[in-house]
Short mmCIF file of N, CA and C in Angstrom, two decimals:
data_model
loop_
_atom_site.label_atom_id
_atom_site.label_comp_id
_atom_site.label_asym_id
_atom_site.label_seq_id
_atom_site.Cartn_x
_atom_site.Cartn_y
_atom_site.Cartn_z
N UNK A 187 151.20 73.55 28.34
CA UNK A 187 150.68 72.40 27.63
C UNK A 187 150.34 71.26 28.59
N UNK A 188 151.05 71.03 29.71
CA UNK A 188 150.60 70.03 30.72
C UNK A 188 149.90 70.23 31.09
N UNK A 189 149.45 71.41 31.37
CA UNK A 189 148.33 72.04 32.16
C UNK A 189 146.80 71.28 31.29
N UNK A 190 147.05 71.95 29.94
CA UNK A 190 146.16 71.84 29.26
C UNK A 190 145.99 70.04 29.10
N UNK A 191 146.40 69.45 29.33
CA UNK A 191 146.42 68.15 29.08
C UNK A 191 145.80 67.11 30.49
N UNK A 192 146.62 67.78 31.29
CA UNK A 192 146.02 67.46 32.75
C UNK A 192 144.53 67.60 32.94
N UNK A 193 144.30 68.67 32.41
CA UNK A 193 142.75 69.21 32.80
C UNK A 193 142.07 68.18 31.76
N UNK A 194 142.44 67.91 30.27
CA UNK A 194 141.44 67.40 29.37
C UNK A 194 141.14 65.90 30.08
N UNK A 195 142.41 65.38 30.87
CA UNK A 195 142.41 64.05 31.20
C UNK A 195 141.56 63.82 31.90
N UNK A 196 141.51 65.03 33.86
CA UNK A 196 140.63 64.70 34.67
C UNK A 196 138.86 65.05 33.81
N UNK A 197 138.88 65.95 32.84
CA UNK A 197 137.41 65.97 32.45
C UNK A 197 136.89 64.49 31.94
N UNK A 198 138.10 63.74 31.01
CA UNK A 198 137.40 62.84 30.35
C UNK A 198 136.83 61.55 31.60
N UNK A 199 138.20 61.66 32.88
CA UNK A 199 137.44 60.78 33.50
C UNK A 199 136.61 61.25 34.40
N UNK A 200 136.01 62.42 35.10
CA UNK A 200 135.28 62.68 35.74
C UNK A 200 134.13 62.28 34.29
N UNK A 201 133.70 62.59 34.06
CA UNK A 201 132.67 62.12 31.94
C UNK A 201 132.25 60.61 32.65
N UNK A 202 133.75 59.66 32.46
CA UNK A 202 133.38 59.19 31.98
C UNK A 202 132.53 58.55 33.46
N UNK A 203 132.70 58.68 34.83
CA UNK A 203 132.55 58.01 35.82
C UNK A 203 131.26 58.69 36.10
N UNK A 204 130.86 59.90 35.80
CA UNK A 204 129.80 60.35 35.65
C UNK A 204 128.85 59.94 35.11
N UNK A 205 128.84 58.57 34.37
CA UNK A 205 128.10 58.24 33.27
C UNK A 205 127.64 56.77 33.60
N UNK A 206 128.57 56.02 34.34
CA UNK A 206 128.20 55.00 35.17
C UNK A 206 127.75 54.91 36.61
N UNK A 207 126.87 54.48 37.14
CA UNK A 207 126.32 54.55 38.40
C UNK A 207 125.06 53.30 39.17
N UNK A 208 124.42 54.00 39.59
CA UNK A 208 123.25 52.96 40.42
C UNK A 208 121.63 53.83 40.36
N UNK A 209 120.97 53.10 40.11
CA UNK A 209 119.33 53.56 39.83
C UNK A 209 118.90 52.58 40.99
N UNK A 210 117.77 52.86 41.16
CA UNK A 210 116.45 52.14 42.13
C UNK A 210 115.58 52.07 41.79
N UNK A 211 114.85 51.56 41.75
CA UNK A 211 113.30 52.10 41.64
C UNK A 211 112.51 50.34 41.59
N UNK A 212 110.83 50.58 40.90
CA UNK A 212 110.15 49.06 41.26
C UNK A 212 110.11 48.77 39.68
N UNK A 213 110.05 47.40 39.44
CA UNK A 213 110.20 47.02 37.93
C UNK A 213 108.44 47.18 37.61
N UNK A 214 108.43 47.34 36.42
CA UNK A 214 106.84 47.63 35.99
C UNK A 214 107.00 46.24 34.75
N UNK A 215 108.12 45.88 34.03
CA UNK A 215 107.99 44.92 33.84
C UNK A 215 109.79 44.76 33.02
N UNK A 216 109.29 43.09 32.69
CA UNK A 216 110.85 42.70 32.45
C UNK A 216 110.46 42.02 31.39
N UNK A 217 111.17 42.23 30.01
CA UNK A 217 111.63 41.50 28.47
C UNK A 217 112.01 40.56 28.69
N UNK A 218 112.31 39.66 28.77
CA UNK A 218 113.50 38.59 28.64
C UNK A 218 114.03 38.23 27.80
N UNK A 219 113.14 38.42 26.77
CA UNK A 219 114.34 38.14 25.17
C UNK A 219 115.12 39.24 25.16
N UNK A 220 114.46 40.37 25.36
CA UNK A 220 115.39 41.88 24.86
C UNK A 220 116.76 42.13 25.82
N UNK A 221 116.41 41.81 27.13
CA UNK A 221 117.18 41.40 28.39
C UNK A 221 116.91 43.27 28.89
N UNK A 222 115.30 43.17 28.89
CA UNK A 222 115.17 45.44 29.20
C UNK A 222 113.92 44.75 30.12
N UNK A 223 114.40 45.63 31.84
CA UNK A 223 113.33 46.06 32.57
C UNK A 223 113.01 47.50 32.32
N UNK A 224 111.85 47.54 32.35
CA UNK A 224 111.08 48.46 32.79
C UNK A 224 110.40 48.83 33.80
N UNK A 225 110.89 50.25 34.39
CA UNK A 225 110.26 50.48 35.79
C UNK A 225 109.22 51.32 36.06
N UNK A 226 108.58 51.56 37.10
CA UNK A 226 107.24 52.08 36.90
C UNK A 226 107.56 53.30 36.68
N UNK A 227 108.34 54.07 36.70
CA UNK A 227 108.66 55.75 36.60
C UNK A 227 109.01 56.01 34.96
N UNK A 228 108.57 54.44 34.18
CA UNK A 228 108.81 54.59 32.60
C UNK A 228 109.93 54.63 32.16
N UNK A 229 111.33 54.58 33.01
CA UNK A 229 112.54 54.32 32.88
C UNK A 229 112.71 53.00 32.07
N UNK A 230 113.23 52.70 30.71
CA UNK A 230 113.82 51.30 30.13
C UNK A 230 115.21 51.43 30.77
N UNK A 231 116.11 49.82 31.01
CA UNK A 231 116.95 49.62 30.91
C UNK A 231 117.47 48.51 30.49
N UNK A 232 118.43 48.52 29.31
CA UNK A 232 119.22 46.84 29.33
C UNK A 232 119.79 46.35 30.10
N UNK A 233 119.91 45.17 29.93
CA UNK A 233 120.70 44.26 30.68
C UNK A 233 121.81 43.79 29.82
N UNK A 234 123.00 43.73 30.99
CA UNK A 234 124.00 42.42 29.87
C UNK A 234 123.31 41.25 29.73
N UNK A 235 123.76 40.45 29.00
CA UNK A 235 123.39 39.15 28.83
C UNK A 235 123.69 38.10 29.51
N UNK A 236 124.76 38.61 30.44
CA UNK A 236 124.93 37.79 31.73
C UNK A 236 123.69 38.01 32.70
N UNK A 237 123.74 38.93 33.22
CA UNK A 237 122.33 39.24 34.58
C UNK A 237 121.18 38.34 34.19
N UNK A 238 121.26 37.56 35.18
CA UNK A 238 119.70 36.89 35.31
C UNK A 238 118.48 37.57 35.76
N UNK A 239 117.44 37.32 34.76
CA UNK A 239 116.12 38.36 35.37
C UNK A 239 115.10 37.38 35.50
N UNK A 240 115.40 36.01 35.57
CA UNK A 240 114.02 35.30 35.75
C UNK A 240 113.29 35.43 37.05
N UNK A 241 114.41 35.49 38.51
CA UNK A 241 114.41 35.61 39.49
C UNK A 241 113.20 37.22 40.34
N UNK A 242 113.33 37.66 39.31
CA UNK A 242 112.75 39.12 39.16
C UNK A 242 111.47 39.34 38.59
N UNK A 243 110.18 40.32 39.60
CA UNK A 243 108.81 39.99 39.30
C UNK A 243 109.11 41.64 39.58
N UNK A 244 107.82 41.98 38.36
CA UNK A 244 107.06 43.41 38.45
C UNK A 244 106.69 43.69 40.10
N UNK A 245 106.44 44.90 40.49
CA UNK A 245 106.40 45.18 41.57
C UNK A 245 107.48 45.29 42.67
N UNK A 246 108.38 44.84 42.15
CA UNK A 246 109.95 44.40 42.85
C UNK A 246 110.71 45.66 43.00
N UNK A 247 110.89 46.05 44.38
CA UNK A 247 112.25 47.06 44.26
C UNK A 247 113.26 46.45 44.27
N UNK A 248 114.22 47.20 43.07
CA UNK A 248 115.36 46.60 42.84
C UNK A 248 116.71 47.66 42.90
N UNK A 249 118.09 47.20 42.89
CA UNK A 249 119.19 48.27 42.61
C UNK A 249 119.67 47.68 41.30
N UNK A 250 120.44 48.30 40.42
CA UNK A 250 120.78 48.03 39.53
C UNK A 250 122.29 49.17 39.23
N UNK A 251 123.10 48.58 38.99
CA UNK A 251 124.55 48.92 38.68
C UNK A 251 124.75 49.51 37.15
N UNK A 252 124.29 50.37 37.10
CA UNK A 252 125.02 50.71 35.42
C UNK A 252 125.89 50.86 34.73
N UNK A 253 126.62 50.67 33.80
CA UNK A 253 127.94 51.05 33.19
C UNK A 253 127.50 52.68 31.98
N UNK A 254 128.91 52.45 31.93
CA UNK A 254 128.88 53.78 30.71
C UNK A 254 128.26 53.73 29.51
N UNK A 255 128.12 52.50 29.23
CA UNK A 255 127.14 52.70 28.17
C UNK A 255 125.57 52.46 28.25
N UNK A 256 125.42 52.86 29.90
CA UNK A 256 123.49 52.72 30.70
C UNK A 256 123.05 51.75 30.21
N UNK A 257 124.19 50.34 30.35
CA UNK A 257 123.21 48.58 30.80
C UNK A 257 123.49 48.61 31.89
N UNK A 258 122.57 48.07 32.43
CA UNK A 258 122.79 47.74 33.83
C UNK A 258 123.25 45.82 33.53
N UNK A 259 124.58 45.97 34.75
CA UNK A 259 125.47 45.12 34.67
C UNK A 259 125.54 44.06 36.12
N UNK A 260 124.56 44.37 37.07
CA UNK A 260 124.04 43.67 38.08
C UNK A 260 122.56 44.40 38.60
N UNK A 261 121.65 43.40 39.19
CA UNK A 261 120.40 43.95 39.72
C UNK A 261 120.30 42.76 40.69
N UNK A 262 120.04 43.75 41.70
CA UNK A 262 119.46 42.89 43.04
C UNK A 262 118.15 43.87 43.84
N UNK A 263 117.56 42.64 44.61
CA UNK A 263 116.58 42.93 45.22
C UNK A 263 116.84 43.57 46.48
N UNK A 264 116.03 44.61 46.77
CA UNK A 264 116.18 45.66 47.95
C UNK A 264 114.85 45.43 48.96
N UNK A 265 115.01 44.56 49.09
CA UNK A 265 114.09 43.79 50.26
C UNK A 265 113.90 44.35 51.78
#
């Protein structure tokens, strides 16, 4: 039974860390009410409502930090 329990545990967190990460790519454009870039590879993403995107112009390579539920939760410029 530990066994079986051990294993369900490391799956849920390998899941769940699997699910949060980092994207790249160039913005094709940015919402600001919706708080969603869009990048030229047709990728949407939200934003929290913290991240500032005024700072941020189409054409821009950017990184962006995602969480588990795929908002991105910081974006910076890769200059």
């Amino acid at each position: 039974m530990k066994t079986v329990l051990g294993t369900a545990l490391m799956s849920m967190l390998l899941i769940s860390s699997a699910m949060a990460g980092e994207m790249q790519g160039k913005i094709k454009s940015i919402d600001m009410k919706k708080h969603m870039i869009t990048m030229e590879d047709g990728m949407s993403v939200m934003t929290r409502p913290e991240v500032k995107l005024d700072h941020f112009k189409p054409g821009e390579h950017v990184k962006m930090m995602i969480d588990k539920d795929k908002m991105a939760t910081a974006v910076e410029s890769m200059k």
